[in-house]
Amino acid sequence: AELTPVVEAAKAVRLLREEQAGLSEMLADPEMREMAEAELAEIAEKLPEAERKLALSMLPKDSADERAAMLEIRAGTGGDEAALFAADLFRMYQRYAESQGWRVEVISASSSDVGGFREVVASVTGTGVFARLKFESGVHRVQRVPATETQGRIHTSAATVAVLPEAEEVDVSIDEARDLRIDVFRSSGPGGQSVNTTDSAVRITHIPSGLVVIQQDEKSQHKNKAKALKVLRTRLYELERSKLHDARAADRKSMVGSGDRSERIRTYNFPQGRITDHRIGLTLHRLSEVMEGPALDELISALIAEDEAARLANLEAG
């Protein structure tokens, strides 16, 4: 089944070339020449795109492309304004997911006092989620006048986005008895106030890697444990993917982004209504539309196209 797109693309190229060869022979016939030239011109337009599709279909696929994704957004520099921007980004991704027919489930969220998010983690499920969101990882910078700013000065804040392919149980081997330390405690809200009176919060420490996941959003200890294990598996799976990624250093150069969370990838300038992706030098003067969600697809499609072009060039150079 995996060969089907390659076979179809190869068939399309072969048919066009056969048609081209037949029409070239017809050029010698004065009565058929004009028709043959017109049809050859059409084929000359279609053939490069068909050959490009064939080349793209033969590029190695990221095995995680069709997976669901774990979306993590954290407020960075900028205090309350960064937390508000993190909430704006999450809303943008929620709206984009809706436009794609995906489902978003919040795994955990830590709200700030002004209504934004210090951190929010969500599971995004649907067809090809990771393939379309994977280039969103990095530092997103915002330039705007905060609602609390009385002098009208523009502030610069930032939020960090991480998109990880979700792991299935079969992807990561965990021996709960040996590899995990599970602690339960009472959930607490802002300022240390008690959310409930039972030990429902769960902290899981993965002893071999040192990874720690805390989950306390649910009132049920079992639900918190299940969510924490889901996050832990995904982070362990990403650790393994990162090791493979680092081992293929040449591939990284052909990507539009390394997925490094410290890389500044995009600036959202509200006073000028523009959004700029620094990796591909693309600026759109439709910031308000992009923040509504569906229009984000223009940026995502451009990033995917740039990545495909870079990988094709890398393949041809090799």
mmCIF file with all atom_site columns, N, CA and C in Angstrom, residues 131-166:
data_model
loop_
_atom_site.group_PDB
_atom_site.id
_atom_site.type_symbol
_atom_site.label_atom_id
_atom_site.label_alt_id
_atom_site.label_comp_id
_atom_site.label_asym_id
_atom_site.label_entity_id
_atom_site.label_seq_id
_atom_site.pdbx_PDB_ins_code
_atom_site.Cartn_x
_atom_site.Cartn_y
_atom_site.Cartn_z
_atom_site.occupancy
_atom_site.B_iso_or_equiv
_atom_site.pdbx_formal_charge
_atom_site.auth_seq_id
_atom_site.auth_comp_id
_atom_site.auth_asym_id
_atom_site.auth_atom_id
_atom_site.pdbx_PDB_model_num
ATOM 1   N N  . ALA A 1 131 ? 2.264  15.853 10.769 1.00 0.00 ? 131 ALA A N  1
ATOM 2   C CA . ALA A 1 131 ? 2.843  16.307 9.497  1.00 0.00 ? 131 ALA A CA 1
ATOM 3   C C  . ALA A 1 131 ? 2.613  17.799 9.292  1.00 0.00 ? 131 ALA A C  1
ATOM 4   N N  . ARG A 1 132 ? 1.444  18.303 9.712  1.00 0.00 ? 132 ARG A N  1
ATOM 5   C CA . ARG A 1 132 ? 1.136  19.703 9.470  1.00 0.00 ? 132 ARG A CA 1
ATOM 6   C C  . ARG A 1 132 ? 1.561  20.625 10.614 1.00 0.00 ? 132 ARG A C  1
ATOM 7   N N  . LEU A 1 133 ? 1.706  20.088 11.809 1.00 0.00 ? 133 LEU A N  1
ATOM 8   C CA . LEU A 1 133 ? 2.050  20.954 12.945 1.00 0.00 ? 133 LEU A CA 1
ATOM 9   C C  . LEU A 1 133 ? 3.520  20.899 13.351 1.00 0.00 ? 133 LEU A C  1
ATOM 10  N N  . LYS A 1 134 ? 4.290  19.969 12.791 1.00 0.00 ? 134 LYS A N  1
ATOM 11  C CA . LYS A 1 134 ? 5.632  19.734 13.335 1.00 0.00 ? 134 LYS A CA 1
ATOM 12  C C  . LYS A 1 134 ? 6.583  20.931 13.202 1.00 0.00 ? 134 LYS A C  1
ATOM 13  N N  . PHE A 1 135 ? 6.329  21.821 12.228 1.00 0.00 ? 135 PHE A N  1
ATOM 14  C CA . PHE A 1 135 ? 7.223  22.969 12.075 1.00 0.00 ? 135 PHE A CA 1
ATOM 15  C C  . PHE A 1 135 ? 6.819  24.144 12.963 1.00 0.00 ? 135 PHE A C  1
ATOM 16  N N  . GLU A 1 136 ? 5.842  23.935 13.841 1.00 0.00 ? 136 GLU A N  1
ATOM 17  C CA . GLU A 1 136 ? 5.405  25.003 14.746 1.00 0.00 ? 136 GLU A CA 1
ATOM 18  C C  . GLU A 1 136 ? 6.268  25.086 16.007 1.00 0.00 ? 136 GLU A C  1
ATOM 19  N N  . SER A 1 137 ? 7.138  24.083 16.218 1.00 0.00 ? 137 SER A N  1
ATOM 20  C CA . SER A 1 137 ? 7.978  24.077 17.424 1.00 0.00 ? 137 SER A CA 1
ATOM 21  C C  . SER A 1 137 ? 9.012  25.194 17.379 1.00 0.00 ? 137 SER A C  1
ATOM 22  N N  . GLY A 1 138 ? 9.114  25.917 18.472 1.00 0.00 ? 138 GLY A N  1
ATOM 23  C CA . GLY A 1 138 ? 10.104 26.984 18.571 1.00 0.00 ? 138 GLY A CA 1
ATOM 24  C C  . GLY A 1 138 ? 9.571  28.150 19.374 1.00 0.00 ? 138 GLY A C  1
ATOM 25  N N  . VAL A 1 139 ? 10.306 29.261 19.354 1.00 0.00 ? 139 VAL A N  1
ATOM 26  C CA . VAL A 1 139 ? 9.920  30.455 20.102 1.00 0.00 ? 139 VAL A CA 1
ATOM 27  C C  . VAL A 1 139 ? 9.101  31.365 19.198 1.00 0.00 ? 139 VAL A C  1
ATOM 28  N N  . HIS A 1 140 ? 7.901  31.722 19.663 1.00 0.00 ? 140 HIS A N  1
ATOM 29  C CA . HIS A 1 140 ? 7.008  32.635 18.956 1.00 0.00 ? 140 HIS A CA 1
ATOM 30  C C  . HIS A 1 140 ? 7.054  33.971 19.692 1.00 0.00 ? 140 HIS A C  1
ATOM 31  N N  . ARG A 1 141 ? 7.418  35.023 18.972 1.00 0.00 ? 141 ARG A N  1
ATOM 32  C CA . ARG A 1 141 ? 7.589  36.346 19.600 1.00 0.00 ? 141 ARG A CA 1
ATOM 33  C C  . ARG A 1 141 ? 6.421  37.260 19.226 1.00 0.00 ? 141 ARG A C  1
ATOM 34  N N  . VAL A 1 142 ? 5.938  38.029 20.185 1.00 0.00 ? 142 VAL A N  1
ATOM 35  C CA . VAL A 1 142 ? 4.825  38.950 19.917 1.00 0.00 ? 142 VAL A CA 1
ATOM 36  C C  . VAL A 1 142 ? 5.250  40.378 20.249 1.00 0.00 ? 142 VAL A C  1
ATOM 37  N N  . GLN A 1 143 ? 4.842  41.301 19.391 1.00 0.00 ? 143 GLN A N  1
ATOM 38  C CA . GLN A 1 143 ? 5.088  42.723 19.620 1.00 0.00 ? 143 GLN A CA 1
ATOM 39  C C  . GLN A 1 143 ? 3.727  43.421 19.585 1.00 0.00 ? 143 GLN A C  1
ATOM 40  N N  . ARG A 1 144 ? 3.309  43.973 20.738 1.00 0.00 ? 144 ARG A N  1
ATOM 41  C CA . ARG A 1 144 ? 2.023  44.668 20.803 1.00 0.00 ? 144 ARG A CA 1
ATOM 42  C C  . ARG A 1 144 ? 1.951  45.515 22.072 1.00 0.00 ? 144 ARG A C  1
ATOM 43  N N  . VAL A 1 145 ? 0.910  46.334 22.132 1.00 0.00 ? 145 VAL A N  1
ATOM 44  C CA . VAL A 1 145 ? 0.682  47.176 23.305 1.00 0.00 ? 145 VAL A CA 1
ATOM 45  C C  . VAL A 1 145 ? -0.221 46.395 24.259 1.00 0.00 ? 145 VAL A C  1
ATOM 46  N N  . PRO A 1 146 ? 0.270  46.015 25.429 1.00 0.00 ? 146 PRO A N  1
ATOM 47  C CA . PRO A 1 146 ? -0.562 45.268 26.378 1.00 0.00 ? 146 PRO A CA 1
ATOM 48  C C  . PRO A 1 146 ? -1.752 46.094 26.854 1.00 0.00 ? 146 PRO A C  1
ATOM 49  N N  . ALA A 1 147 ? -2.808 45.398 27.230 1.00 0.00 ? 147 ALA A N  1
ATOM 50  C CA . ALA A 1 147 ? -4.022 46.075 27.711 1.00 0.00 ? 147 ALA A CA 1
ATOM 51  C C  . ALA A 1 147 ? -3.738 46.905 28.961 1.00 0.00 ? 147 ALA A C  1
ATOM 52  N N  . THR A 1 148 ? -2.722 46.503 29.727 1.00 0.00 ? 148 THR A N  1
ATOM 53  C CA . THR A 1 148 ? -2.395 47.201 30.981 1.00 0.00 ? 148 THR A CA 1
ATOM 54  C C  . THR A 1 148 ? -1.424 48.367 30.764 1.00 0.00 ? 148 THR A C  1
ATOM 55  N N  . GLU A 1 149 ? -0.972 48.561 29.532 1.00 0.00 ? 149 GLU A N  1
ATOM 56  C CA . GLU A 1 149 ? 0.007  49.615 29.241 1.00 0.00 ? 149 GLU A CA 1
ATOM 57  C C  . GLU A 1 149 ? -0.703 50.958 29.048 1.00 0.00 ? 149 GLU A C  1
ATOM 58  N N  . THR A 1 150 ? -0.425 51.911 29.947 1.00 0.00 ? 150 THR A N  1
ATOM 59  C CA . THR A 1 150 ? -1.121 53.206 29.902 1.00 0.00 ? 150 THR A CA 1
ATOM 60  C C  . THR A 1 150 ? -0.431 54.207 28.972 1.00 0.00 ? 150 THR A C  1
ATOM 61  N N  . GLN A 1 151 ? 0.843  53.985 28.672 1.00 0.00 ? 151 GLN A N  1
ATOM 62  C CA . GLN A 1 151 ? 1.595  54.933 27.838 1.00 0.00 ? 151 GLN A CA 1
ATOM 63  C C  . GLN A 1 151 ? 1.556  54.576 26.345 1.00 0.00 ? 151 GLN A C  1
ATOM 64  N N  . GLY A 1 152 ? 0.903  53.439 26.023 1.00 0.00 ? 152 GLY A N  1
ATOM 65  C CA . GLY A 1 152 ? 0.815  53.049 24.619 1.00 0.00 ? 152 GLY A CA 1
ATOM 66  C C  . GLY A 1 152 ? 2.102  52.479 24.044 1.00 0.00 ? 152 GLY A C  1
ATOM 67  N N  . ARG A 1 153 ? 2.999  52.046 24.920 1.00 0.00 ? 153 ARG A N  1
ATOM 68  C CA . ARG A 1 153 ? 4.277  51.507 24.453 1.00 0.00 ? 153 ARG A CA 1
ATOM 69  C C  . ARG A 1 153 ? 4.136  50.055 23.996 1.00 0.00 ? 153 ARG A C  1
ATOM 70  N N  . ILE A 1 154 ? 4.879  49.718 22.947 1.00 0.00 ? 154 ILE A N  1
ATOM 71  C CA . ILE A 1 154 ? 4.871  48.343 22.426 1.00 0.00 ? 154 ILE A CA 1
ATOM 72  C C  . ILE A 1 154 ? 5.814  47.487 23.266 1.00 0.00 ? 154 ILE A C  1
ATOM 73  N N  . HIS A 1 155 ? 5.323  46.354 23.706 1.00 0.00 ? 155 HIS A N  1
ATOM 74  C CA . HIS A 1 155 ? 6.136  45.409 24.472 1.00 0.00 ? 155 HIS A CA 1
ATOM 75  C C  . HIS A 1 155 ? 6.441  44.191 23.600 1.00 0.00 ? 155 HIS A C  1
ATOM 76  N N  . THR A 1 156 ? 7.573  43.578 23.859 1.00 0.00 ? 156 THR A N  1
ATOM 77  C CA . THR A 1 156 ? 7.936  42.329 23.173 1.00 0.00 ? 156 THR A CA 1
ATOM 78  C C  . THR A 1 156 ? 7.910  41.196 24.189 1.00 0.00 ? 156 THR A C  1
ATOM 79  N N  . SER A 1 157 ? 7.138  40.172 23.901 1.00 0.00 ? 157 SER A N  1
ATOM 80  C CA . SER A 1 157 ? 7.032  39.000 24.773 1.00 0.00 ? 157 SER A CA 1
ATOM 81  C C  . SER A 1 157 ? 7.213  37.744 23.924 1.00 0.00 ? 157 SER A C  1
ATOM 82  N N  . ALA A 1 158 ? 7.241  36.609 24.580 1.00 0.00 ? 158 ALA A N  1
ATOM 83  C CA . ALA A 1 158 ? 7.443  35.371 23.825 1.00 0.00 ? 158 ALA A CA 1
ATOM 84  C C  . ALA A 1 158 ? 6.757  34.187 24.497 1.00 0.00 ? 158 ALA A C  1
ATOM 85  N N  . ALA A 1 159 ? 6.462  33.199 23.687 1.00 0.00 ? 159 ALA A N  1
ATOM 86  C CA . ALA A 1 159 ? 5.937  31.922 24.186 1.00 0.00 ? 159 ALA A CA 1
ATOM 87  C C  . ALA A 1 159 ? 6.630  30.812 23.411 1.00 0.00 ? 159 ALA A C  1
ATOM 88  N N  . THR A 1 160 ? 6.808  29.695 24.064 1.00 0.00 ? 160 THR A N  1
ATOM 89  C CA . THR A 1 160 ? 7.470  28.558 23.433 1.00 0.00 ? 160 THR A CA 1
ATOM 90  C C  . THR A 1 160 ? 6.441  27.497 23.073 1.00 0.00 ? 160 THR A C  1
ATOM 91  N N  . VAL A 1 161 ? 6.518  27.014 21.840 1.00 0.00 ? 161 VAL A N  1
ATOM 92  C CA . VAL A 1 161 ? 5.627  25.958 21.367 1.00 0.00 ? 161 VAL A CA 1
ATOM 93  C C  . VAL A 1 161 ? 6.455  24.703 21.098 1.00 0.00 ? 161 VAL A C  1
ATOM 94  N N  . ALA A 1 162 ? 5.959  23.565 21.542 1.00 0.00 ? 162 ALA A N  1
ATOM 95  C CA . ALA A 1 162 ? 6.579  22.278 21.221 1.00 0.00 ? 162 ALA A CA 1
ATOM 96  C C  . ALA A 1 162 ? 5.491  21.358 20.695 1.00 0.00 ? 162 ALA A C  1
ATOM 97  N N  . VAL A 1 163 ? 5.756  20.722 19.558 1.00 0.00 ? 163 VAL A N  1
ATOM 98  C CA . VAL A 1 163 ? 4.823  19.767 18.971 1.00 0.00 ? 163 VAL A CA 1
ATOM 99  C C  . VAL A 1 163 ? 5.535  18.418 18.907 1.00 0.00 ? 163 VAL A C  1
ATOM 100 N N  . LEU A 1 164 ? 5.008  17.446 19.632 1.00 0.00 ? 164 LEU A N  1
ATOM 101 C CA . LEU A 1 164 ? 5.628  16.121 19.702 1.00 0.00 ? 164 LEU A CA 1
ATOM 102 C C  . LEU A 1 164 ? 4.672  15.072 19.148 1.00 0.00 ? 164 LEU A C  1
ATOM 103 N N  . PRO A 1 165 ? 5.183  14.123 18.364 1.00 0.00 ? 165 PRO A N  1
ATOM 104 C CA . PRO A 1 165 ? 4.300  13.044 17.892 1.00 0.00 ? 165 PRO A CA 1
ATOM 105 C C  . PRO A 1 165 ? 3.892  12.173 19.065 1.00 0.00 ? 165 PRO A C  1
ATOM 106 N N  . GLU A 1 166 ? 2.597  11.888 19.169 1.00 0.00 ? 166 GLU A N  1
ATOM 107 C CA . GLU A 1 166 ? 2.134  11.077 20.300 1.00 0.00 ? 166 GLU A CA 1
ATOM 108 C C  . GLU A 1 166 ? 2.589  9.637  20.164 1.00 0.00 ? 166 GLU A C  1
#
